[in-house]
CSV table of C-alpha atoms and ligand atoms in Angstrom, one decimal:
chain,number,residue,atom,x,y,z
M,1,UNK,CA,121.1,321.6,203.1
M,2,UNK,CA,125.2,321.6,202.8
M,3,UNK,CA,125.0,323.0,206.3
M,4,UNK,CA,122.8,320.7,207.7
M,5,UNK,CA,125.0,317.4,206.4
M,6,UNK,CA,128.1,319.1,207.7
M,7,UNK,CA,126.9,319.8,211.4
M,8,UNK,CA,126.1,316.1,211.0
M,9,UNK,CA,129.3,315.3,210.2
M,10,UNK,CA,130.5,317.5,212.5
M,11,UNK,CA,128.4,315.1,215.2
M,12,UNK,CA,129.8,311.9,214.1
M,13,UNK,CA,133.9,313.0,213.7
M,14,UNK,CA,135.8,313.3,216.2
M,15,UNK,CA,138.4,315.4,214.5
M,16,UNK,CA,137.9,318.6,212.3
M,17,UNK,CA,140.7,317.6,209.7
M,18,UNK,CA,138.3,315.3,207.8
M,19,UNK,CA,135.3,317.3,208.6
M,20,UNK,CA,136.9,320.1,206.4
M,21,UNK,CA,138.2,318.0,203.9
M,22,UNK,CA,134.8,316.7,203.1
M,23,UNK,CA,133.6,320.2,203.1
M,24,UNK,CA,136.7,321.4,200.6
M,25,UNK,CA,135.8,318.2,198.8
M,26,UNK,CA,132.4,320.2,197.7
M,27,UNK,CA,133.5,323.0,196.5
M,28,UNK,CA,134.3,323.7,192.8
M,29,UNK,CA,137.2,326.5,192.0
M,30,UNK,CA,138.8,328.5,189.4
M,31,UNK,CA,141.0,325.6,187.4
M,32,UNK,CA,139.4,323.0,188.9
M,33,UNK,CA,136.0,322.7,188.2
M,34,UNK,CA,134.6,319.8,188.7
M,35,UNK,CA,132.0,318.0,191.5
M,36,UNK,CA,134.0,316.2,193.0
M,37,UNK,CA,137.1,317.8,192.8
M,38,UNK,CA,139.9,316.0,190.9
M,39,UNK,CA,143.8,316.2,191.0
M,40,UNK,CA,146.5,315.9,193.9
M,41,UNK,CA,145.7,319.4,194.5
M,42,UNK,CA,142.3,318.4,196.2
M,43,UNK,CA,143.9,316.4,198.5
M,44,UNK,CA,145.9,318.2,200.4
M,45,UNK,CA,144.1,317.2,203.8
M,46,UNK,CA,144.1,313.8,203.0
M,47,UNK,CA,147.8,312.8,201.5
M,48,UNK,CA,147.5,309.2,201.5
M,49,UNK,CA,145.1,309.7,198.5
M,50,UNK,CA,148.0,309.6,196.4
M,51,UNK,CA,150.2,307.0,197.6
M,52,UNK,CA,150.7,304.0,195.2
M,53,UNK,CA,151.8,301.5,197.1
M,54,UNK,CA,151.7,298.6,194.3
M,55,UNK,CA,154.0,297.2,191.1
M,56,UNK,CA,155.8,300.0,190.3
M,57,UNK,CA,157.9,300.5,186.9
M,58,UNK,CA,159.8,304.2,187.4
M,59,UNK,CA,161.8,304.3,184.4
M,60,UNK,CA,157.8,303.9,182.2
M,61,UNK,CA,156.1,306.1,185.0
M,62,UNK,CA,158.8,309.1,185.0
M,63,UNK,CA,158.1,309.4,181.6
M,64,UNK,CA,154.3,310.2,182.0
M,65,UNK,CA,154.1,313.3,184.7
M,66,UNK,CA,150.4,314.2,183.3
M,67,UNK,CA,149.1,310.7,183.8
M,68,UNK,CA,150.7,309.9,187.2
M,69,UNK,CA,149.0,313.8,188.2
M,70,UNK,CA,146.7,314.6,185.8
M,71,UNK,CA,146.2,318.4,186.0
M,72,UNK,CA,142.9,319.4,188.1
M,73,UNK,CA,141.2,320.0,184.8
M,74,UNK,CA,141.5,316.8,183.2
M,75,UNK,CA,138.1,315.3,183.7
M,76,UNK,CA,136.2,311.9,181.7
M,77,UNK,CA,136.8,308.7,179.9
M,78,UNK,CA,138.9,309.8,176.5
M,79,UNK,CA,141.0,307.6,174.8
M,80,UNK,CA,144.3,308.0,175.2
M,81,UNK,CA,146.0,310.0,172.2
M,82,UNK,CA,149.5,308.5,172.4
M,83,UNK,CA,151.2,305.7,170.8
M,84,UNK,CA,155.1,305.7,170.2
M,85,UNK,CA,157.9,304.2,168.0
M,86,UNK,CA,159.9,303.6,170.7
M,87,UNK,CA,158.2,300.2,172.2
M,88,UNK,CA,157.0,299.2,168.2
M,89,UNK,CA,158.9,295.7,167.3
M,90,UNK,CA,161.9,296.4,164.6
M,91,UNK,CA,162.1,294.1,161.3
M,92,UNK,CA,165.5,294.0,160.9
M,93,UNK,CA,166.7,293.0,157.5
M,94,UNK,CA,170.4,293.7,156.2
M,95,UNK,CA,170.3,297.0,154.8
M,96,UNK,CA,167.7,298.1,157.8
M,97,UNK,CA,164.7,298.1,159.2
M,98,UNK,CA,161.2,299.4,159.8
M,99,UNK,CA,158.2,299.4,162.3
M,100,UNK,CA,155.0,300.5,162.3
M,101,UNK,CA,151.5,301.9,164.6
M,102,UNK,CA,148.9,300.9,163.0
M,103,UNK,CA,144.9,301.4,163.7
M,104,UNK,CA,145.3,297.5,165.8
M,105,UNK,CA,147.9,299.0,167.7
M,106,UNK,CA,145.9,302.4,168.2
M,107,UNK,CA,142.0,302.2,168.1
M,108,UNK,CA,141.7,305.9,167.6
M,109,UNK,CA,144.0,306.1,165.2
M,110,UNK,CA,141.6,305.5,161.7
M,111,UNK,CA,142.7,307.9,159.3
M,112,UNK,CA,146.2,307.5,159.4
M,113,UNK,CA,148.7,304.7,159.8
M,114,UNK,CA,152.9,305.5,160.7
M,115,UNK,CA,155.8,303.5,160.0
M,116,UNK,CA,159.7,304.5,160.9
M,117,UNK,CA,162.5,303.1,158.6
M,118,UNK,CA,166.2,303.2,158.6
M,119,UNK,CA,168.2,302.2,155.1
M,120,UNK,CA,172.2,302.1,155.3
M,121,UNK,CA,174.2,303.5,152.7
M,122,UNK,CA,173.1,301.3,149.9
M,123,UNK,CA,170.3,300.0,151.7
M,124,UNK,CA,166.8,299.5,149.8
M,125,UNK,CA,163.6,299.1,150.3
M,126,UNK,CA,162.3,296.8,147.3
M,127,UNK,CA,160.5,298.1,144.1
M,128,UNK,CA,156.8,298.0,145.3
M,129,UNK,CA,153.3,299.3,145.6
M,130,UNK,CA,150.4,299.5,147.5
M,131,UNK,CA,146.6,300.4,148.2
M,132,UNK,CA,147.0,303.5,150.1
M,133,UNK,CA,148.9,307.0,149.8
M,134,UNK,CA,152.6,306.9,150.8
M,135,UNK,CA,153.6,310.4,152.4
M,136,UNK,CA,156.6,310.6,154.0
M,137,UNK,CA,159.2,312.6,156.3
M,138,UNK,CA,163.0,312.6,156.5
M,139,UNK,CA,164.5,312.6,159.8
M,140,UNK,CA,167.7,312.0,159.3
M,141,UNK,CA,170.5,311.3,156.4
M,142,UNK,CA,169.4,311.0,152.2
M,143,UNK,CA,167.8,308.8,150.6
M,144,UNK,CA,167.0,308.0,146.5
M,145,UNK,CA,163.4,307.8,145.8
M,146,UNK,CA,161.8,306.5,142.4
M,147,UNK,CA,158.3,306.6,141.5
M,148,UNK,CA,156.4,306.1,137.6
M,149,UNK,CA,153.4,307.6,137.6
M,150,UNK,CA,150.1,306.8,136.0
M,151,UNK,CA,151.0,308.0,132.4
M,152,UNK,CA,154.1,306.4,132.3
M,153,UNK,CA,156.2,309.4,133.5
M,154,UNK,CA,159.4,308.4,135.8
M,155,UNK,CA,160.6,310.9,138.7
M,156,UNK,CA,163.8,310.1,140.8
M,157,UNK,CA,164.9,312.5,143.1
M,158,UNK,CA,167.1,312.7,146.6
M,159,UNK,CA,165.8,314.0,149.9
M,160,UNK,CA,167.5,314.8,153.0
M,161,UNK,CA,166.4,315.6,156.7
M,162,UNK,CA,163.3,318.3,156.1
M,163,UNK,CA,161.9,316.9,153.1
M,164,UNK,CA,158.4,314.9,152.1
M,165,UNK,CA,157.9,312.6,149.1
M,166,UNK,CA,154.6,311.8,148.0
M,167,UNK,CA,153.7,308.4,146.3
M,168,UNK,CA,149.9,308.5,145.2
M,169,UNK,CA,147.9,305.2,145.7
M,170,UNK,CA,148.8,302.2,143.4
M,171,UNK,CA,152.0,304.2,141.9
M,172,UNK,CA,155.4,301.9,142.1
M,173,UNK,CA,158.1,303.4,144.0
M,174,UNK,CA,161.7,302.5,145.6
M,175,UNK,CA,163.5,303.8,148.2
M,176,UNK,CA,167.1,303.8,148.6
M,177,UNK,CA,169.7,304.9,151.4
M,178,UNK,CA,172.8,307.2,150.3
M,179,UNK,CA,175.6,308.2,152.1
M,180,UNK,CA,177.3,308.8,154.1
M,181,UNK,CA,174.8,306.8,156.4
M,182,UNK,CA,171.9,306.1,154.6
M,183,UNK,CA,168.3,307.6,155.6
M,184,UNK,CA,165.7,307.1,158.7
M,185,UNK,CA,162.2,308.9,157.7
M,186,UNK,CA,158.9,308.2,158.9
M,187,UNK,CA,156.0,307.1,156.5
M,188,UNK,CA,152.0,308.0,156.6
M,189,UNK,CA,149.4,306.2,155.2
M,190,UNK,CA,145.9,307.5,154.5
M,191,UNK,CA,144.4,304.4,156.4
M,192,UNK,CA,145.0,303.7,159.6
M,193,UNK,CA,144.6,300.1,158.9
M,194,UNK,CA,147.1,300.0,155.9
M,195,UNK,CA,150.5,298.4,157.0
M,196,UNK,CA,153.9,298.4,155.3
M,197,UNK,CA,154.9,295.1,155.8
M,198,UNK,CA,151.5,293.9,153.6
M,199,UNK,CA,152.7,295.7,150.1
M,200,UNK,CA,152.9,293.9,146.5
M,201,UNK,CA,156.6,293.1,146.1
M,202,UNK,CA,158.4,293.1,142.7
M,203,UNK,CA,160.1,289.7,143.7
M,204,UNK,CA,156.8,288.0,145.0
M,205,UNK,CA,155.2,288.3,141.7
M,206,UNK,CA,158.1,287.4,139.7
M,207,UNK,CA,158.9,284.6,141.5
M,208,UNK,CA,155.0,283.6,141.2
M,209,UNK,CA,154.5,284.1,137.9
M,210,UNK,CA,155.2,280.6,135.4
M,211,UNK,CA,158.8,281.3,133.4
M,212,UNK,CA,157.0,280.8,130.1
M,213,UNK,CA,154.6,283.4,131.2
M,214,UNK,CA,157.6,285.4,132.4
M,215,UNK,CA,159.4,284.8,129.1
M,216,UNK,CA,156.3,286.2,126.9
M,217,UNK,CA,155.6,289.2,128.8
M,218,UNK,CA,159.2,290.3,128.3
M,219,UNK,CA,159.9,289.4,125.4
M,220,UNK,CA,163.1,287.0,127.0
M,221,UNK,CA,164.3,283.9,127.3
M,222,UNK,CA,162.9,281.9,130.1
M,223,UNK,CA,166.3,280.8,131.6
M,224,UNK,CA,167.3,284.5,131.6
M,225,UNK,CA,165.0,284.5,135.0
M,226,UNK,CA,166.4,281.3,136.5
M,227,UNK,CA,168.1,283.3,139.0
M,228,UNK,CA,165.5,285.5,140.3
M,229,UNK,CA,164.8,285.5,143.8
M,230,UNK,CA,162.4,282.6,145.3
M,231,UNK,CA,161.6,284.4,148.2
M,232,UNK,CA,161.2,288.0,148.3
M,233,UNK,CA,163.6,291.4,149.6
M,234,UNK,CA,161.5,293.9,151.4
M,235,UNK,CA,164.9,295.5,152.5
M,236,UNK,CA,168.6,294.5,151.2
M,237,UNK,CA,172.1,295.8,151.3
M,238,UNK,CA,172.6,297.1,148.0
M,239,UNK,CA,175.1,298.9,146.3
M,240,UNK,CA,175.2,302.6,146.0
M,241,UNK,CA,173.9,304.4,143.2
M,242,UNK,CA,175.9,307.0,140.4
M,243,UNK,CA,174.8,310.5,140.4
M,244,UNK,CA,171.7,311.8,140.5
M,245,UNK,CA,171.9,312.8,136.8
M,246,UNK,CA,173.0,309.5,135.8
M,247,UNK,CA,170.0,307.8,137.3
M,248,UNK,CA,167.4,310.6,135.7
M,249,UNK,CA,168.9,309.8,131.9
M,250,UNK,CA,168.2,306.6,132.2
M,251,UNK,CA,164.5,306.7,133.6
M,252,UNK,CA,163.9,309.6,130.7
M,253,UNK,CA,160.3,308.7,129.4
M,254,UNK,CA,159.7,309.4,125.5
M,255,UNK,CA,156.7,311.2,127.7
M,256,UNK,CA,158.5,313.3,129.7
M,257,UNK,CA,158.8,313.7,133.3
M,258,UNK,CA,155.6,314.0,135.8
M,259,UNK,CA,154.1,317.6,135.9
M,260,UNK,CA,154.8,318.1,139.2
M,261,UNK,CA,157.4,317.1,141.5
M,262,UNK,CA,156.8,314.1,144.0
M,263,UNK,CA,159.3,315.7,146.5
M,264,UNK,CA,159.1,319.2,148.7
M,265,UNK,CA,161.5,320.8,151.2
M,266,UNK,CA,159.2,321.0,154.3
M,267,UNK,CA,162.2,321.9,156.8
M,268,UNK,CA,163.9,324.6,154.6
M,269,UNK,CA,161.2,326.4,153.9
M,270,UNK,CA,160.0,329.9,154.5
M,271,UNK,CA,158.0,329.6,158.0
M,272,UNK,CA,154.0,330.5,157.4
M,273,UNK,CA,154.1,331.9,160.7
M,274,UNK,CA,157.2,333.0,163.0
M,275,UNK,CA,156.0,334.2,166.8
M,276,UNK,CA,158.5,334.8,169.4
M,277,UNK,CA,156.6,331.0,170.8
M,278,UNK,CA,158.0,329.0,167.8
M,279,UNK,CA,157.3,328.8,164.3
M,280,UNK,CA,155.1,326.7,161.4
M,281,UNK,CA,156.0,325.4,158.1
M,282,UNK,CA,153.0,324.1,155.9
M,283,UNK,CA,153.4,321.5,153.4
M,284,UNK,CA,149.6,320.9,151.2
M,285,UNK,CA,148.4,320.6,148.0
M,286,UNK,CA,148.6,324.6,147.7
M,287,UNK,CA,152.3,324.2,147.6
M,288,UNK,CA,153.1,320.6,147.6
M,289,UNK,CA,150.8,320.5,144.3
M,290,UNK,CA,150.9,316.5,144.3
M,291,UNK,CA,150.0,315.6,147.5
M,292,UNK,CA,146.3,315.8,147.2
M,293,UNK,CA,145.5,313.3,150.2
M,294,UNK,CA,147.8,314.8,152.8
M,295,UNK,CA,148.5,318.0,154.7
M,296,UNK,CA,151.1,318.5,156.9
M,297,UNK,CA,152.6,320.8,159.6
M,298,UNK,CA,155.8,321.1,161.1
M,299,UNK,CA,155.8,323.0,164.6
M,300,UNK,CA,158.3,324.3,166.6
M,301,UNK,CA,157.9,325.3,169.6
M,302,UNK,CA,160.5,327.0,172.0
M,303,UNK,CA,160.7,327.0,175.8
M,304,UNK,CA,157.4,328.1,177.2
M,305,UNK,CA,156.2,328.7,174.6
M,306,UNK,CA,152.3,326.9,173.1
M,307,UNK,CA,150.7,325.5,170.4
M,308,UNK,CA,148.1,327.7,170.7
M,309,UNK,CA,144.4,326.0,171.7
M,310,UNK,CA,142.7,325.1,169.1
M,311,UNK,CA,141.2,322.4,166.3
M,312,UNK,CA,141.1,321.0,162.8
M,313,UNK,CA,137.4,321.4,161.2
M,314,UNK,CA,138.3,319.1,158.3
M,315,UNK,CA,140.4,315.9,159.4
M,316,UNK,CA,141.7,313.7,162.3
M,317,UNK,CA,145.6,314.9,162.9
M,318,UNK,CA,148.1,312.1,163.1
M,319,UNK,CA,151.5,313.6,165.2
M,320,UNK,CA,155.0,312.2,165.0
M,321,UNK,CA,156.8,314.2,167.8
M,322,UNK,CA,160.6,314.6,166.6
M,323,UNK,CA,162.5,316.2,168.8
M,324,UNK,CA,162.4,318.2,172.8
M,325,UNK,CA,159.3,317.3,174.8
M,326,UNK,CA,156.3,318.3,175.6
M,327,UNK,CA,152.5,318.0,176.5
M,328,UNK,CA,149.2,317.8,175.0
M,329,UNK,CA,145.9,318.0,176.2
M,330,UNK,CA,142.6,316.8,174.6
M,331,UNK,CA,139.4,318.6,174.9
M,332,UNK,CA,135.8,317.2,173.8
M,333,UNK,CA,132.2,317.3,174.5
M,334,UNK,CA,131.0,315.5,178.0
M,335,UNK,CA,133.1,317.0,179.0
M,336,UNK,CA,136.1,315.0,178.7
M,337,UNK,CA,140.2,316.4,179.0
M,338,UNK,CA,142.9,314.1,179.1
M,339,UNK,CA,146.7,315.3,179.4
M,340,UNK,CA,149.5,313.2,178.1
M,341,UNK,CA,153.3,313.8,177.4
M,342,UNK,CA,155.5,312.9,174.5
M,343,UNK,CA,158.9,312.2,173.9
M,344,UNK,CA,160.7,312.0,170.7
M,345,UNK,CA,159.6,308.7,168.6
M,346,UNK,CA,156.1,309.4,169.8
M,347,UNK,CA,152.7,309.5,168.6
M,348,UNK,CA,150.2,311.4,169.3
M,349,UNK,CA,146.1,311.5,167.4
M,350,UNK,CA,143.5,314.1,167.8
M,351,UNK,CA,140.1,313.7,166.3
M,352,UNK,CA,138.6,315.9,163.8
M,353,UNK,CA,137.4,318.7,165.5
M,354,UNK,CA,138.6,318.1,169.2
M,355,UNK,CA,140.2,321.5,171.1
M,356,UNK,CA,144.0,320.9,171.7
M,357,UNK,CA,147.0,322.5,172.3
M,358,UNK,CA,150.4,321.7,173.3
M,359,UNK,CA,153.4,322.6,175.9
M,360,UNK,CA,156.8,322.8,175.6
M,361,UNK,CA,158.0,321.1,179.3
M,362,UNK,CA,161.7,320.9,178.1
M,363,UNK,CA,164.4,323.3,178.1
M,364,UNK,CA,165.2,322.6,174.2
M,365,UNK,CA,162.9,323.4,171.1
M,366,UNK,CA,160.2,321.1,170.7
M,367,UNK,CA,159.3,319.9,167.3
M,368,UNK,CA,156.2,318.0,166.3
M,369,UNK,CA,154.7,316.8,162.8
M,370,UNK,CA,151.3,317.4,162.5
M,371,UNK,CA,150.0,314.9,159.6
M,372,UNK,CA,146.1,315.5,158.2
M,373,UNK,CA,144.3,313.2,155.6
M,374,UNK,CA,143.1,316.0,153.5
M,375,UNK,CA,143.8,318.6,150.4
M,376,UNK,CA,144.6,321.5,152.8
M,377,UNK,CA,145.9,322.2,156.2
M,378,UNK,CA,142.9,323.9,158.2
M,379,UNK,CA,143.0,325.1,161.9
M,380,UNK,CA,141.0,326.8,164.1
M,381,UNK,CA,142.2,329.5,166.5
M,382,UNK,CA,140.3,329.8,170.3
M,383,UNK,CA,142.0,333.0,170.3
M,384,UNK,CA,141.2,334.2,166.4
M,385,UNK,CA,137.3,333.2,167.2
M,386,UNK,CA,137.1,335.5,170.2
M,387,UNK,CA,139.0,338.3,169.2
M,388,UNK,CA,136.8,337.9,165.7
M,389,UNK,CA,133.2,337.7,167.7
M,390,UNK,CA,131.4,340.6,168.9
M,391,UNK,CA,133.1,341.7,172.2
M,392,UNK,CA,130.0,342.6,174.1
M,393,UNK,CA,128.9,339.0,173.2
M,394,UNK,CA,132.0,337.3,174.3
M,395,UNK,CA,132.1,339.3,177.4
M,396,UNK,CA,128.8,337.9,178.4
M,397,UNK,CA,130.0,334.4,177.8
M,398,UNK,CA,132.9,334.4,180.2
M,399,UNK,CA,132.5,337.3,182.4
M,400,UNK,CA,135.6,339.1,180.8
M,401,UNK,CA,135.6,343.1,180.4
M,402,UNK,CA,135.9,343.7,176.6
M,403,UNK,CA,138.9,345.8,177.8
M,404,UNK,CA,140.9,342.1,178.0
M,405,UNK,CA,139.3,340.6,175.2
M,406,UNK,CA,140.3,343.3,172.8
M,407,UNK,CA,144.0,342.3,174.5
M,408,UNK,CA,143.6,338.6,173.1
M,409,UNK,CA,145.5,337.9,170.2
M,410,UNK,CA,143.6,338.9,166.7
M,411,UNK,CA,146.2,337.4,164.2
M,412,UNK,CA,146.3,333.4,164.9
M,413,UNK,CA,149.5,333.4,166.2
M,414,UNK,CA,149.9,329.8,166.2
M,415,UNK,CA,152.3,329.1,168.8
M,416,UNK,CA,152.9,331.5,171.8
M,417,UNK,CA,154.0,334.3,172.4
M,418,UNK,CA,153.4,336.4,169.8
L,501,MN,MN1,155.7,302.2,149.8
L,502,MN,MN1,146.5,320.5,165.9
């Protein structure tokens, strides 16, 4: 039948050249497998297909390779798995700022929303709380955190670049930046619709709460207040706090301090797996004993090296990418691939369950956050499931010798090499 329609063609053209590009345009190959053929590489005979002759934007475009050329196996409709930081409107305050991706700014994004803050030295973000679970990463500087828990217990500690805090739903907390330049972390909440700049403010309720009512609760004059704030903080330049130990005295609780601590040293820790690829730190509830609503990775990768393919059987993973660049491509049933790259101050989301994997394409470590709304960080290696099936029966899957197969990695490497 494919030889009758070509002779036909053959008939009808007066050239060859397009006669064998329709007949290249059939045919399916190893990495790029689908009818029709997709990609610049299946054009070749016919180069105008990738002209783009209309608005053009290069400083945007050169920052997407994989979407200007998606790779020949990129096939389907997904939604795209990026956001970023970087284009997210500041609210600048003296004493800072902060910005946020939320769920309206990123459909896919429904377990987990991000926000980025900077506090100068002496900068605060205002005695508050809110519906959802605070977690958060430092990325620079230190900061003062408070928190009171649920018994009554107070914690203050000081984090620097590498460590989380952990603020449990409804519990009031402060931030504050310390020198010698204050702080810039990123924030997750476990809701992708929850936003920071919608929390309940210590000065919104004062200020809306009668003086007599004011004076009863605390036992205080009324006209003590009078100078409260009318209109609330958010963030302020404040001054710098005392010592550390100073600060812990005077929050001591006749109860004692919280069992466990709110704060944990992500970045210094003992790597869970070093490869000659990268490295991975883990941060969940099996080390991080308070953080019961959040799981976290942080990934280096090196040079060449890869996040290995594979997925997360229990939650949706939320990505802040820190540092180098890279790609990642999303795989799910249809099927459906879509490749997209990331610069630092990006975003990236995968589904629960959906095959991934990222690239290093700079010449500098990469480093990416991976952020999960659950008890326990879970992942699923393509490589530890077929080195762990039956060889015979993965030979007859993919019409491998069980020679190579027994060559694939059996350890979940994480990131390659191993
Ligand atoms: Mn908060
Ligand atoms: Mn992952």
């Amino acid at each position: 039948m494919e030889l009758v329609s070509r002779r036909n063609l053959l008939a009808v053209t007066a050239g060859g050249a397009l006669v064998a590009a329709a007949a290249k345009a059939q045919a399916q190959s190893f990495g790029n497998p689908d009818l029709p053929p997709e990609g610049a590489a299946s054009t070749a005979q016919d180069p105008a297909s990738i002209t783009d002759p209309g608005s053009q934007n290069p400083a945007l475009a050169s920052q997407f390779p994989s979407a200007q050329s998606p790779p020949s196996t990129d096939v389907g409709s997904m939604a795209l798995p990026w956001a970023s930081f970087n284009n997210a409107p500041k609210r600048i305050q003296g004493g800072g700022w902060a910005r946020q991706v939320t769920q309206k700014d990123f459909s896919i994004a429904e377990e987990i929303s991000g926000v980025n803050m900077r506090l100068t030295a002496g900068g605060i973000r205002e005695l508050h709380w809110h519906l959802a679970t605070e977690w958060a990463y430092m990325t620079y500087g230190n900061c003062r955190i408070t928190v009171l828990d649920e018994q009554g217990r107070a914690y203050v500690a000081d984090v620097k670049e590498g460590d989380l805090w952990y603020f449990p739903a409804g519990l009031p907390h402060s931030l504050q930046g310390l020198g010698p330049d204050g702080c810039e972390f990123v924030i997750c909440f476990d809701d992708g619709k929850a936003s920071e700049f919608n929390t309940l403010l210590l000065t919104d309720w004062m200020a809306h709460t009668p003086p007599h009512v004011l004076a009863k609760n605390f036992g205080i004059p009324a006209e003590q207040f009078s100078k409260i704030p009318l209109h609330d903080l958010y963030i302020f330049q404040g001054k710098l706090p005392g010592p550390l130990a100073a600060d812990r005295q005077a929050v001591t609780s006749p109860l004692g301090a919280p069992p466990y601590p709110f704060t944990f040293s992500l970045g210094a820790m003992k790597p869970l797996r070093q490869t000659k690829g990268g490295e991975v730190r883990v941060a969940d509830s099996s080390n991080f004993t308070v953080s019961k609503r959040i799981a976290a990775a942080l990934v280096t990768v090196h040079p060449g090296g890869l996040r290995e393919l594979h997925w997360h059987p229990n939650a949706d993973e939320w990505q802040y990418w820190i540092k180098g660049k890279g790609r990642m491509t999303v795989f799910n049933t249809g099927p459906n691939a879509v490749t997209m790259d990331f610069n630092p101050g990006d975003i990236g989301y995968v589904k629960r369950a959906q095959g991934h994997y990222v690239e290093n394409t700079g010449d500098t470590d990469l480093m990416v956050l991976e952020v999960f709304r659950s008890d326990r960080f879970e992942d699923v290696a393509l490589s530890d499931w077929l080195s762990h099936t039956p060889p015979a029966l993965v030979a007859q899957h993919l019409n491998l010798d069980t020679s190579t197969i027994r060559r694939i990695p059996n350890d979940k490497p994480l990131v390659m090499p191993d």
